[in-house]
């Protein structure tokens, strides 16, 4: 995605305007013999660490030129179109040519350096190279002339990504680098130059991965002005309130020009800036002018930074397809500027890299300021807050979150069943395709919802293609672990009540796999035909079940649904059998929805924990009660819509895929009331609310449930009157919240938000609605210090509290204008029928005492992100191996994990090794009266029943460095010294986790022949 393009001649990008320039053909790569000759002339060295950095001049201003390309893993074109250079009429970009050209140009001059970031592209290019070319590239990496920054599969978004998926995609990219180049290719610096705002959790994860620093390009325009004036463009980010410093401390620098070169100095084939002409006899001679201009730019920039080192990014989107153009002009610039030193100039220019620039900042030995909040929301001008993408493309956001859930199930079963999961009676199974697709989805134009429609469709295609090999893997694994080869079926459309097997078969089996480290109870809902069914648990005992007819205004309506509650052991499965009862005659009237009529008293639904009350006249939720804690809170929930701005007298800025800009502060109600129907059975109580033809909701309570479930369905959003609409679900209460509300950071730690306020500068609020929106990955809450109302989401959404006692979440958007940030089309998803997209999702509402609330929202959020996986089978399978009795229930854990501990990762690493991550999922001060914020110690020796751990090695978070050998640069801060602590010695008998700590292990294992034991 294009940076804010102040650089003349750059093609149109985010914030850029102007025509695209025609591109020259890429320079052909040098022949292998010339490769070798040039390489032999280059200086050699031991490793590509900081010792490989070029020499700076201590008494001069050193200008570090960073030659780089920013290659979006999908945006205006698909991933494949970008790699191969297809559809250049959309955007002239071909990554394979960039890498060919850069390698050739690096070999032509040994002082040149280049930075590359996106492993999704580099790994594909690498596997297409000859052995000779690979050897040449390895030497360039060893010399530090080709440096990898960041090193993830993609440069992930920071607002709409879940931390587990971030860790996975970074692990995938960094492992490729470690396997390919060893320590020489290990990135020292995180490089997030294009994401649209920056999360504190992202910085914490980078620090835990072993990065020494982070550089980014996008910063709120007001924040940047203040930081330039205060010389705080570089600082230390203290990215966790729970982890003991410096565990989550990360040196962070803001780049001066986004990630573009200085204006008028773009020498790419995509640009139109004049090249350096150093032939004094030419009428186009401009060398003196270029030198003078460059020295002025350097002097101005240096006024905003504290050391005698500054950085200039020389590159931008998909540049260096003809790398010779860039490098030839940079060679001239360096020679000409440095020649001025003989005339008294104190400026030294050099080819450099992000790591080499960071090294010089560290050597300055200064005390840096400390930042403890985050960089949301981001605005690039007064009426352009990039808060719309928090909610853009809600269906893709949900598909990504479901796919994360399914990938964890797939990876766990691949680990538990061993090699039998990959090759078995159902064919070849593999978690890798879905792992790579999920990594691609973390890109900052993918799950963010900021790509073109055809690219979003391709992202969904990649996910769907990845599910297939995982379904084969699950079949192989479940057959081995259950001891029975069944005809397994995966119904991917259960969310819309479609499953051919359950709707036609007279009998079938339901396998429920639980990816959590603790037992779970799960209400299974399956579409069936009318009738009665007998459901039996793994022990053959009948369990209560019901067939519920869902209210609908459609003539056909949705099918009836079979409900039963399943109990599933930790990290294991339970198999339930379902059989239609023949010749069934109802002994009671079938359930039919009851229309609600105006009554004097409130309508209520309740279980033993929660009571929800509805106004009989409006049909709206008006009150919520926590029966355990005797808390009653008036809560009114309804749907509203903001009319999307198309520009006004203050600004021409329109609402679009990136930017949220309503044309007025007060949203309009979808309707002031809802037609309502009631369903009450022993297994579920539901109030069905219909607000309009395109907006409805089911408010639901199951027995034993400690939260209220709101299942909303929105769309197709009508736009026939010419108004784009942005739909929110709003909760209004009398809580006195003092302008404060709280949101999660990538699903982990919680940050306080204050209306019309920023912690590090005096905000001039120009958009009172959009300027108060923040990313909500899994939860948002409000509290008066005594009572807390929390809403959990099933995908990333934008949210806010625009008045005391109120919170809102944006669930859907349909817009008619582009917001002029490069996509070039409005966010107007057509849906399957071309009439517009309809979306279904869930909000879970919890009411608690403030001091006890964390236990509820932490554990429920864990259950939502890693929900059980339902697999179906016809039944009557054959034995997996002769003489082995089939089992209907299985747990891979000999004992449950404590509530504070989350099994973040269990996955195959290689043929004999597993990747294991254990996480303390509570923050400091979240005890909830249950000691949940205390350290927890585990014995890993015999924790798992499916395999035996024979060796345990602890690593950094991304598993690319041994933890005991990892070291990071330590930075002085103006808050005083931070004590350095060595990592604890690894003792498998006693692995201790402190609040918010993640520990990562590579475990050598031996699988049990029978796959483990039944749960006790």
XYZ file of N, CA, C and O in Angstrom, residues 795-856:
248
model
N -14.929 -11.336 16.138
C -14.002 -10.895 15.092
C -13.549 -9.496 15.478
O -14.071 -8.898 16.421
N -12.614 -8.954 14.756
C -12.169 -7.593 15.044
C -13.198 -6.588 14.550
O -13.740 -6.724 13.447
N -13.457 -5.586 15.377
C -14.405 -4.528 15.049
C -13.897 -3.213 15.621
O -13.050 -3.198 16.513
N -14.416 -2.115 15.111
C -14.146 -0.822 15.716
C -15.150 -0.561 16.814
O -16.318 -0.947 16.715
N -14.706 0.090 17.882
C -15.606 0.357 18.991
C -15.246 1.623 19.726
O -14.143 2.164 19.583
N -16.197 2.103 20.544
C -15.956 3.324 21.288
C -16.988 3.467 22.402
O -17.941 2.689 22.505
N -16.773 4.472 23.220
C -17.767 4.959 24.175
C -17.864 6.449 23.944
O -17.005 7.216 24.381
N -18.897 6.870 23.237
C -19.009 8.259 22.807
C -19.738 9.128 23.821
O -19.811 10.345 23.657
N -20.285 8.489 24.844
C -20.847 9.230 25.973
C -20.787 8.317 27.181
O -20.723 7.085 27.047
N -20.793 8.874 28.357
C -20.641 8.080 29.571
C -21.731 7.014 29.655
O -22.905 7.267 29.356
N -21.309 5.808 30.084
C -22.250 4.710 30.251
C -22.631 4.000 28.973
O -23.435 3.078 28.992
N -22.047 4.402 27.851
C -22.418 3.835 26.557
C -21.204 3.195 25.904
O -20.072 3.641 26.083
N -21.435 2.119 25.166
C -20.397 1.587 24.288
C -21.039 1.091 23.014
O -22.208 0.698 22.995
N -20.269 1.141 21.929
C -20.797 0.710 20.636
C -19.737 -0.021 19.848
O -18.533 0.213 20.016
N -20.192 -0.907 18.988
C -19.322 -1.686 18.114
C -19.875 -1.620 16.703
O -21.081 -1.819 16.491
N -18.995 -1.358 15.732
C -19.432 -1.307 14.343
C -19.421 -2.712 13.762
O -18.398 -3.400 13.777
N -20.571 -3.144 13.232
C -20.715 -4.529 12.777
C -20.677 -4.674 11.257
O -20.404 -5.767 10.748
N -20.966 -3.597 10.517
C -21.033 -3.731 9.058
C -20.939 -2.334 8.447
O -21.309 -1.339 9.080
N -20.441 -2.274 7.201
C -20.306 -1.012 6.474
C -20.600 -1.268 4.991
O -20.161 -2.274 4.432
N -21.323 -0.360 4.388
C -21.505 -0.400 2.931
C -21.466 1.046 2.437
O -22.318 1.861 2.818
N -20.476 1.340 1.598
C -20.182 2.717 1.248
C -20.216 2.909 -0.259
O -20.044 1.953 -1.023
N -20.438 4.149 -0.657
C -20.615 4.449 -2.073
C -19.463 5.253 -2.671
O -19.442 5.490 -3.870
N -18.532 5.698 -1.843
C -17.407 6.493 -2.322
C -16.090 5.851 -1.877
O -16.029 5.202 -0.832
N -15.065 6.076 -2.660
C -13.706 5.701 -2.274
C -13.136 6.803 -1.383
O -13.494 7.974 -1.522
N -12.255 6.430 -0.460
C -11.708 7.444 0.457
C -10.375 8.022 -0.014
O -9.684 8.701 0.745
N -9.996 7.736 -1.259
C -8.804 8.338 -1.879
C -7.519 7.973 -1.157
O -6.641 8.801 -0.968
N -7.409 6.723 -0.749
C -6.155 6.253 -0.167
C -5.542 5.131 -0.993
O -4.736 4.364 -0.502
N -5.944 5.047 -2.259
C -5.258 4.165 -3.186
C -6.042 2.980 -3.693
O -5.727 2.438 -4.743
N -7.071 2.532 -2.967
C -7.809 1.342 -3.413
C -8.556 1.628 -4.709
O -8.630 0.778 -5.600
N -9.143 2.813 -4.813
C -9.763 3.200 -6.068
C -11.116 2.594 -6.314
O -11.607 2.600 -7.446
N -11.758 2.044 -5.280
C -13.128 1.558 -5.412
C -13.809 1.666 -4.048
O -13.155 1.563 -3.011
N -15.119 1.883 -4.032
C -15.811 1.997 -2.751
C -15.942 0.642 -2.070
O -15.857 -0.412 -2.717
N -16.122 0.661 -0.767
C -16.340 -0.566 -0.001
C -17.820 -0.905 -0.089
O -18.633 -0.473 0.732
N -18.184 -1.645 -1.119
C -19.594 -1.965 -1.377
C -19.689 -3.433 -1.759
O -19.903 -3.770 -2.924
N -19.496 -4.312 -0.791
C -19.475 -5.748 -1.066
C -20.835 -6.207 -1.596
O -21.868 -5.952 -0.987
N -20.795 -6.913 -2.718
C -22.033 -7.278 -3.407
C -22.705 -8.508 -2.831
O -23.910 -8.686 -2.991
N -21.944 -9.363 -2.132
C -22.530 -10.595 -1.632
C -22.712 -11.629 -2.719
O -22.445 -11.384 -3.904
N -23.199 -12.805 -2.331
C -23.301 -13.923 -3.272
C -24.297 -13.650 -4.393
O -24.114 -14.109 -5.515
N -25.363 -12.895 -4.105
C -26.402 -12.671 -5.116
C -26.275 -11.324 -5.800
O -27.120 -10.951 -6.627
N -25.231 -10.578 -5.463
C -25.035 -9.281 -6.074
C -25.863 -8.164 -5.479
O -25.748 -7.005 -5.893
N -26.695 -8.485 -4.499
C -27.582 -7.489 -3.904
C -26.983 -6.834 -2.665
O -27.579 -5.931 -2.094
N -25.850 -7.317 -2.230
C -25.240 -6.787 -1.018
C -24.939 -7.903 -0.040
O -25.604 -8.945 -0.022
N -23.948 -7.692 0.784
C -23.472 -8.728 1.702
C -24.282 -8.707 2.990
O -24.499 -7.658 3.591
N -24.746 -9.883 3.416
C -25.315 -9.978 4.762
C -24.357 -10.761 5.643
O -23.700 -11.690 5.195
N -24.271 -10.333 6.892
C -23.266 -10.836 7.817
C -23.946 -11.241 9.115
O -24.868 -10.563 9.586
N -23.478 -12.342 9.684
C -23.978 -12.790 10.981
C -22.809 -12.873 11.960
O -21.707 -13.287 11.602
N -23.035 -12.469 13.183
C -21.988 -12.516 14.186
C -22.574 -12.546 15.584
O -23.805 -12.523 15.761
N -21.697 -12.566 16.562
C -22.149 -12.666 17.950
C -21.406 -11.672 18.832
O -20.217 -11.435 18.664
N -22.149 -11.101 19.765
C -21.581 -10.350 20.875
C -21.984 -11.061 22.162
O -23.149 -11.463 22.322
N -21.031 -11.244 23.052
C -21.294 -11.870 24.340
C -21.180 -10.795 25.415
O -20.159 -10.111 25.501
N -22.217 -10.658 26.214
C -22.295 -9.572 27.185
C -22.149 -10.147 28.590
O -22.875 -11.087 28.971
N -21.205 -9.591 29.350
C -20.961 -10.031 30.724
C -21.152 -8.848 31.667
O -20.641 -7.750 31.416
N -21.869 -9.080 32.756
C -22.055 -8.091 33.816
C -21.417 -8.648 35.081
O -21.768 -9.747 35.524
N -20.465 -7.898 35.645
C -19.724 -8.383 36.807
C -19.392 -7.227 37.728
O -19.410 -6.049 37.328
N -19.020 -7.580 38.953
C -18.326 -6.617 39.794
C -16.966 -6.357 39.169
O -16.331 -7.271 38.639
N -16.515 -5.126 39.250
C -15.288 -4.754 38.553
C -14.102 -5.601 38.980
O -13.295 -6.032 38.144
N -13.993 -5.892 40.268
C -12.817 -6.615 40.742
C -12.836 -8.087 40.335
O -11.804 -8.760 40.378
N -14.001 -8.603 39.952
C -14.103 -10.021 39.575
C -14.258 -10.218 38.075
O -14.339 -11.354 37.605
N -14.288 -9.128 37.302
C -14.674 -9.230 35.890
C -13.647 -9.934 35.027
O -13.997 -10.586 34.041
N -12.356 -9.806 35.366
C -11.313 -10.355 34.488
C -11.454 -11.852 34.315
O -11.247 -12.379 33.215
N -11.790 -12.555 35.383
C -11.936 -14.009 35.267
C -12.980 -14.363 34.223
O -12.800 -15.294 33.427
N -14.065 -13.605 34.206
C -15.120 -13.881 33.230
C -14.691 -13.597 31.816
O -14.796 -14.463 30.930
